[in-house]
């Protein structure tokens, strides 16, 4: 079965894997970027603030400025989320592979230039631009997958979004080590490296056609058929049969509703709100803070100093390995149980992080190793379920015509929560130590209760009923009339996955 899936759909799987990897890798890279070379970039910002503005920052002011610098990526991502609805009409492929990479290149170059002109404001603006890239990439990558990936491996493929983030984080963590590009002279190279992926994706966009779904919606049937042949290697002289075969593999993604229009429907509104809760849970479990401040966390519990700079890279690699089982479990065990059970794991891990941090302040030597074990425990829970599932679940909680609205709202909430946690954790950790983990434990516990009661299973969201009207027939007879949303259908327990 696995061999048949790869043989039949190998080309589209490869295209999607490379597209997702190159689009999402810079997201993880920039999330972890300021973690290891923290002191080096802090000195650049603080010293130039004093030189330019004549301001000598106090320790409290320095912690606030640094929190604002770290969270500025979230500010940009939130701006990007607000752009999702208005620009979704131009197609996921064009936004993801062209326009967004122009933003990535501009942001990377601006951070690079800030070093040479000794102007930290340019660095922060560049980080905001890479945040805009992040927000758009996190919304349009799942939409792109929904428009081209066959439904029998959609869940498994969607988990690669999380793997791509982890892979980007591991590359960023390794490159930011002091003997690589993380010292005071080479960090400009560190911040500009993702521009390479931007140029690669821009070049590739001229060779990869638009998605068949988007072309069919615009009535460009000749281009749509060529696109289907490109992605799926379908060879048939009958054009209607080619389109029918495409619709049999990929759920139809109709013209997208605006967020306001989607909210007018009560059932869609419920799905969007649940997707927003899922997205908030992913961040308030502690994910972004653990990526952005892991070195600070381990220094706070007096962990072995020589090992601390290597922990982000090691953690990212472990995250990739831990996500591999999720590729199968997301299909075989369902989205709901996988999310809820791993969420309980994350809450327990945060409780242990709080306890061991408090113990370490009393000079209990073994507490730092207990903290490391709890940190690994959190990684297990997050990467097996909470992390990968939250990337695509919001789109499955609503009908296909509301997918972009739901993803846009969910990613917006995701980055509002990122701004909140990355902005407040650092000052709180300096002020109250281990009690700062309560900003994860309390909200996540509340969100878990909501999801336990209201979250449905969405694994079979795109299963076709035997009685469902053929979308090709509808299009041929009504000349692109109102779209027919896929129904919930019969269960096929032998559905293949990538594994």
XYZ file of C-alpha atoms in Angstrom:
499
model
C 0.000 0.000 0.000
C 2.761 2.434 0.950
C 4.680 1.622 -2.215
C 1.565 2.231 -4.324
C 0.985 5.648 -2.716
C 4.562 6.751 -3.422
C 4.512 5.364 -6.970
C 1.173 6.969 -7.843
C 1.651 10.306 -6.070
C 5.414 10.573 -5.713
C 5.837 13.700 -7.833
C 3.250 15.816 -6.033
C 4.571 14.578 -2.673
C 8.102 15.660 -3.631
C 6.958 19.077 -4.902
C 4.944 19.722 -1.761
C 7.723 18.581 0.563
C 10.279 20.895 -1.073
C 7.830 23.816 -1.244
C 6.805 23.460 2.398
C 10.393 22.944 3.533
C 11.769 26.016 1.746
C 8.756 28.171 2.698
C 8.543 27.241 6.385
C 12.235 26.687 7.129
C 12.904 30.480 7.443
C 10.047 30.650 9.981
C 11.791 28.284 12.393
C 15.165 29.828 11.587
C 14.090 33.319 12.641
C 12.221 32.073 15.704
C 15.412 30.594 17.177
C 17.764 33.209 15.715
C 18.144 35.410 18.817
C 18.442 32.537 21.271
C 22.116 31.534 21.240
C 23.771 34.853 20.168
C 21.573 36.630 22.702
C 24.383 38.576 24.412
C 26.065 39.541 21.133
C 22.952 41.082 19.589
C 21.921 42.613 22.909
C 25.253 44.440 23.033
C 24.744 45.689 19.458
C 21.289 47.042 20.292
C 22.029 48.475 23.729
C 25.376 50.082 22.793
C 23.955 51.745 19.688
C 20.904 52.969 21.587
C 23.325 54.769 23.874
C 25.457 56.087 20.990
C 22.532 57.308 18.871
C 20.013 58.462 21.468
C 22.304 59.092 24.418
C 20.284 56.655 26.534
C 21.944 54.433 29.121
C 19.399 51.689 29.699
C 18.850 50.289 33.170
C 18.690 46.471 33.588
C 14.891 46.654 33.691
C 14.789 48.767 30.536
C 17.222 46.415 28.815
C 15.022 43.396 29.565
C 12.016 45.278 28.176
C 13.848 46.356 24.996
C 15.080 42.818 24.463
C 11.574 41.387 24.966
C 10.260 43.870 22.395
C 13.008 42.844 19.957
C 12.221 39.148 20.313
C 8.461 39.691 20.085
C 8.766 42.017 17.060
C 8.634 38.946 14.812
C 5.213 38.230 16.300
C 4.101 41.791 15.560
C 5.062 41.328 11.920
C 3.374 37.921 11.784
C 0.158 39.473 13.091
C 0.324 42.065 10.297
C 0.802 39.210 7.840
C -2.271 37.439 9.213
C -4.399 40.524 8.608
C -3.303 40.392 4.960
C -4.379 36.766 4.446
C -8.032 37.439 3.645
C -7.548 40.312 1.169
C -4.791 38.617 -0.849
C -6.096 35.018 -0.784
C -7.966 35.736 -4.037
C -4.617 35.833 -5.861
C -3.963 32.161 -5.097
C -1.958 30.332 -2.464
C 0.860 29.445 -4.848
C 1.544 33.004 -6.040
C 1.434 34.488 -2.540
C 3.521 31.705 -0.984
C 6.209 31.440 -3.650
C 6.492 34.965 -5.071
C 5.185 37.911 -3.097
C 6.067 36.502 0.297
C 9.660 35.776 -0.665
C 10.168 39.387 -1.730
C 9.216 40.330 1.839
C 11.633 37.715 3.234
C 14.534 39.005 1.144
C 13.807 42.631 2.084
C 13.641 41.847 5.814
C 16.822 39.759 5.771
C 18.781 42.425 3.910
C 17.548 45.161 6.237
C 18.785 43.280 9.320
C 22.093 42.685 7.540
C 22.489 46.368 6.677
C 21.664 47.455 10.245
C 25.071 46.170 11.392
C 26.992 48.250 8.872
C 25.084 51.464 9.584
C 25.024 50.785 13.363
C 21.275 51.413 13.509
C 19.350 48.907 15.686
C 15.957 50.302 14.600
C 16.664 48.920 11.107
C 17.311 45.517 12.689
C 13.935 45.585 14.466
C 12.110 46.728 11.298
C 13.779 43.923 9.355
C 12.661 41.445 12.005
C 9.102 42.767 11.701
C 9.254 42.186 7.917
C 10.436 38.610 8.423
C 7.508 38.323 10.823
C 5.124 39.389 8.037
C 6.682 36.641 5.933
C 6.113 34.210 8.801
C 2.431 35.069 9.173
C 1.744 34.680 5.458
C 3.773 31.471 5.160
C 2.015 29.846 8.117
C -1.385 30.622 6.559
C -0.740 29.952 2.864
C 1.416 26.816 3.154
C -1.532 24.774 4.569
C -3.821 26.285 1.903
C -1.374 25.305 -0.819
C -1.273 21.737 0.506
C -5.067 21.552 0.608
C -5.239 22.552 -3.053
C -2.750 20.009 -4.409
C -2.183 17.145 -1.981
C -4.311 13.970 -2.315
C -6.769 13.603 0.547
C -5.505 10.141 1.576
C -2.184 11.611 2.770
C -3.302 15.155 3.613
C -2.936 14.751 7.376
C 0.512 13.172 7.131
C 1.738 15.820 4.699
C 0.393 18.629 6.872
C 2.587 17.421 9.737
C 5.603 18.337 7.614
C 4.781 21.974 8.369
C 5.897 21.322 11.923
C 8.929 19.323 10.785
C 9.953 22.194 8.512
C 9.752 24.638 11.448
C 11.907 22.294 13.557
C 14.366 21.812 10.705
C 14.682 25.589 10.301
C 15.167 25.943 14.045
C 17.936 23.336 14.053
C 19.756 25.068 11.176
C 19.381 28.446 12.873
C 20.593 27.037 16.195
C 23.672 25.427 14.641
C 24.594 28.454 12.528
C 24.197 30.770 15.527
C 26.832 28.975 17.596
C 29.811 31.251 18.390
C 32.255 29.274 16.216
C 29.833 29.457 13.253
C 28.117 32.830 12.670
C 27.078 33.754 16.204
C 29.884 36.069 17.299
C 30.002 39.856 17.207
C 31.636 40.047 13.760
C 29.750 37.351 11.832
C 26.139 37.646 13.066
C 25.157 39.790 10.014
C 25.806 36.691 7.875
C 23.577 34.739 10.245
C 20.578 37.039 9.762
C 20.850 37.251 5.956
C 21.200 33.509 5.168
C 17.437 32.810 4.786
C 17.369 35.218 1.844
C 18.944 32.346 -0.104
C 15.746 30.336 0.284
C 13.756 33.372 -0.817
C 15.699 33.599 -4.065
C 15.369 29.844 -4.668
C 11.590 29.940 -4.183
C 11.255 32.998 -6.410
C 13.088 31.175 -9.175
C 11.088 27.972 -8.675
C 7.792 29.879 -8.870
C 8.356 30.426 -12.600
C 8.608 26.689 -13.236
C 5.868 25.400 -10.904
C 2.366 26.166 -12.248
C -0.526 27.513 -10.242
C -2.657 24.919 -8.460
C -5.336 23.188 -10.581
C -7.932 24.187 -8.000
C -7.262 27.903 -8.391
C -7.093 27.697 -12.197
C -10.399 25.806 -12.391
C -12.043 28.425 -10.196
C -10.915 31.130 -12.625
C -12.227 29.137 -15.606
C -8.761 28.661 -17.124
C -9.336 25.030 -18.076
C -6.438 24.596 -20.514
C -3.932 25.814 -17.921
C -5.651 23.735 -15.235
C -5.276 20.549 -17.281
C -1.584 21.301 -17.888
C -1.178 21.903 -14.148
C -2.846 18.567 -13.323
C -0.511 16.803 -15.731
C 2.477 18.565 -14.141
C 1.611 17.643 -10.551
C 0.175 14.158 -11.051
C 1.597 12.897 -14.359
C -1.909 12.064 -15.564
C -1.936 11.222 -19.248
C -5.386 11.016 -20.822
C -6.774 12.319 -24.098
C -10.138 13.104 -22.514
C -9.848 16.461 -20.710
C -13.028 15.879 -18.720
C -11.597 12.617 -17.407
C -8.386 14.390 -16.374
C -10.331 16.933 -14.337
C -12.556 14.220 -12.865
C -9.525 12.195 -11.811
C -8.104 15.305 -10.135
C -11.313 15.948 -8.180
C -11.353 12.292 -7.117
C -7.925 12.733 -5.519
C -8.115 16.278 -4.148
C -11.117 17.798 -2.312
C -12.501 20.813 -4.108
C -11.468 24.097 -2.550
C -14.153 26.590 -3.543
C -13.876 30.361 -3.683
C -12.941 31.577 -0.239
C -15.246 33.544 2.053
C -14.063 36.667 3.799
C -13.730 36.497 7.570
C -16.796 38.717 8.036
C -18.903 36.562 5.709
C -17.714 33.377 7.417
C -18.633 34.754 10.852
C -22.186 35.402 9.695
C -22.762 31.626 9.603
C -23.141 30.225 13.127
C -21.666 26.787 12.409
C -18.673 28.272 10.587
C -18.214 30.802 13.376
C -18.094 27.968 15.907
C -15.388 26.190 13.878
C -13.314 29.357 13.507
C -13.488 30.066 17.235
C -12.449 26.502 18.059
C -9.549 26.825 15.617
C -8.492 30.003 17.390
C -8.538 28.156 20.732
C -6.430 25.339 19.252
C -3.916 27.872 17.958
C -3.790 29.719 21.281
C -3.250 26.417 23.084
C -0.268 25.599 20.883
C 1.504 28.813 21.952
C 0.402 29.020 25.593
C 1.705 25.503 26.098
C 5.082 27.285 26.001
C 6.293 26.479 22.492
C 7.536 29.878 21.309
C 9.088 30.799 24.626
C 10.934 27.476 24.833
C 12.380 28.109 21.352
C 13.173 31.784 21.910
C 14.496 31.643 25.477
C 15.734 28.072 26.039
C 19.306 29.183 26.754
C 18.027 31.678 29.335
C 15.814 28.969 30.888
C 18.709 26.564 31.351
C 21.056 29.252 32.660
C 18.406 30.135 35.254
C 18.636 26.603 36.706
C 22.467 26.594 36.651
C 22.756 23.926 33.972
C 26.243 23.050 32.691
C 27.370 26.261 30.971
C 29.370 24.599 28.217
C 26.318 22.614 27.058
C 23.778 25.457 27.051
C 24.600 26.935 23.570
C 24.130 23.493 21.995
C 20.710 22.844 23.536
C 18.567 24.692 20.916
C 20.144 22.705 18.061
C 19.821 19.439 19.964
C 16.239 20.246 20.898
C 15.294 21.020 17.287
C 16.781 17.752 16.019
C 14.956 15.787 18.723
C 11.758 17.619 17.762
C 12.070 16.388 14.176
C 12.550 12.795 15.347
C 9.630 13.013 17.759
C 7.299 14.367 15.053
C 7.838 11.336 12.788
C 5.365 9.114 14.731
C 2.785 11.906 14.455
C 2.831 11.501 10.665
C 1.104 8.159 11.130
C -0.788 8.744 14.357
C -2.580 11.778 12.960
C -4.285 9.428 10.491
C -4.602 6.239 12.534
C -5.501 7.694 15.938
C -7.326 10.836 14.901
C -6.710 14.519 15.488
C -8.806 15.006 18.628
C -7.326 12.292 20.909
C -3.787 13.014 19.734
C -4.145 16.730 20.501
C -5.857 16.348 23.880
C -3.636 13.596 25.262
C -0.389 15.331 24.307
C -1.759 18.579 25.692
C -2.083 16.939 29.117
C 1.538 15.884 28.771
C 2.591 19.494 28.103
C 0.698 20.813 31.120
C 2.357 18.247 33.392
C 5.769 19.147 31.950
C 5.214 22.849 32.672
C 4.311 22.024 36.267
C 7.599 20.137 36.620
C 9.504 23.016 34.991
C 8.053 25.361 37.623
C 8.947 23.014 40.483
C 12.522 22.315 39.376
C 13.209 25.996 38.642
C 12.137 26.896 42.176
C 14.252 24.067 43.582
C 17.305 25.196 41.644
C 17.105 28.607 43.304
C 17.735 26.807 46.602
C 21.018 25.398 45.222
C 19.655 21.881 44.784
C 22.169 20.486 42.295
C 20.031 17.679 40.885
C 17.181 20.128 40.152
C 18.887 21.298 36.954
C 18.843 17.721 35.631
C 15.202 17.407 36.699
C 14.524 20.574 34.713
C 16.231 19.034 31.664
C 14.068 15.909 31.998
C 10.906 18.023 32.266
C 11.988 20.048 29.225
C 12.403 16.816 27.261
C 9.005 15.671 28.530
C 7.478 18.861 27.154
C 9.182 18.226 23.813
C 7.654 14.756 23.635
C 4.128 16.023 24.251
C 4.397 19.030 21.968
C 6.013 17.325 18.991
C 3.859 14.196 19.043
C 0.592 16.090 18.848
C 0.071 19.684 19.937
C 2.665 21.153 17.575
C 1.933 19.468 14.232
C -1.848 19.101 14.611
C -2.441 22.785 15.397
C -1.007 23.858 12.034
C -3.822 22.385 9.932
C -6.690 21.579 12.331
C -8.321 25.065 12.090
C -8.904 24.543 8.345
C -10.594 21.191 9.011
C -13.026 22.635 11.555
C -14.858 24.621 8.858
C -16.192 23.962 5.337
C -13.596 24.319 2.554
C -14.892 27.735 1.466
C -13.997 29.120 4.922
C -10.539 27.513 5.174
C -8.548 30.701 4.507
C -10.692 32.708 6.938
C -10.232 30.086 9.646
C -6.498 29.752 9.072
C -6.048 33.524 8.955
C -7.893 33.942 12.266
C -6.037 31.031 13.868
C -2.595 32.225 12.776
C -3.479 35.758 13.957
C -4.355 34.389 17.392
C -1.210 32.273 17.273
C 0.957 35.336 16.873
C -0.977 37.482 19.339
C -0.259 34.753 21.876
C 3.359 34.610 20.708
C 3.734 38.353 21.250
C 2.163 38.031 24.697
C 4.257 35.096 25.902
C 7.600 36.237 24.454
C 7.023 39.781 25.714
C 6.095 38.912 29.303
C 8.011 35.721 30.034
C 11.497 37.245 30.045
C 10.747 40.111 32.498
C 8.647 37.765 34.655
C 11.402 35.159 34.811
C 13.789 37.877 36.032
C 11.240 39.068 38.579
C 9.606 35.929 40.004
C 11.753 33.068 38.693
C 9.970 29.718 38.369
C 6.528 31.160 39.052
C 6.683 32.642 35.542
C 5.615 29.211 34.204
C 2.123 29.906 35.520
C 1.526 31.997 32.362
C 1.595 28.657 30.525
C -0.057 26.341 33.038
C -3.199 28.367 33.797
C -4.278 29.341 30.236
C -3.418 25.924 28.782
C -5.468 24.167 31.462
C -8.440 26.410 30.671
C -8.123 25.887 26.905
C -7.835 22.118 27.429
C -11.168 22.012 29.236
C -12.818 23.925 26.394
C -11.364 21.638 23.729
C -12.168 18.484 25.704
C -15.817 19.462 25.708
C -16.247 21.039 22.248
C -13.558 19.812 19.825
C -14.876 17.311 17.221
C -12.856 14.705 15.329
C -11.936 16.014 11.866
C -9.981 13.099 10.424
C -12.794 12.225 7.994
C -13.660 15.807 7.109
C -12.864 15.322 3.430
C -14.214 11.810 2.927
C -16.522 11.625 -0.044
C -19.935 10.148 0.388
C -21.155 7.613 -2.159
C -24.089 9.914 -2.752
C -22.084 13.087 -3.158
C -22.677 14.994 -6.378
C -19.743 14.820 -8.778
C -18.057 18.266 -8.669
C -16.988 17.941 -12.322
C -20.587 17.354 -13.375
C -21.727 20.365 -11.361
C -19.104 22.571 -13.045
C -19.931 21.355 -16.546
C -23.676 21.772 -16.130
C -23.809 25.046 -14.246
C -20.827 26.877 -15.776
C -18.995 27.405 -12.523
C -22.037 27.996 -10.397
C -22.048 27.875 -6.578
C -19.529 25.403 -5.217
C -20.576 22.200 -3.524
C -18.775 21.646 -0.240
C -17.572 18.092 0.438
C -19.795 16.138 2.805
C -18.801 14.044 5.763
C -18.908 10.518 4.428
C -18.270 6.878 5.095
C -15.240 5.730 7.001
C -12.423 3.917 5.199
C -10.289 2.351 7.842
C -7.710 1.225 5.278
C -6.816 4.740 4.275
C -3.100 4.831 3.312
C -0.616 7.202 4.883
C 2.984 7.957 4.046
C 4.042 5.185 6.438
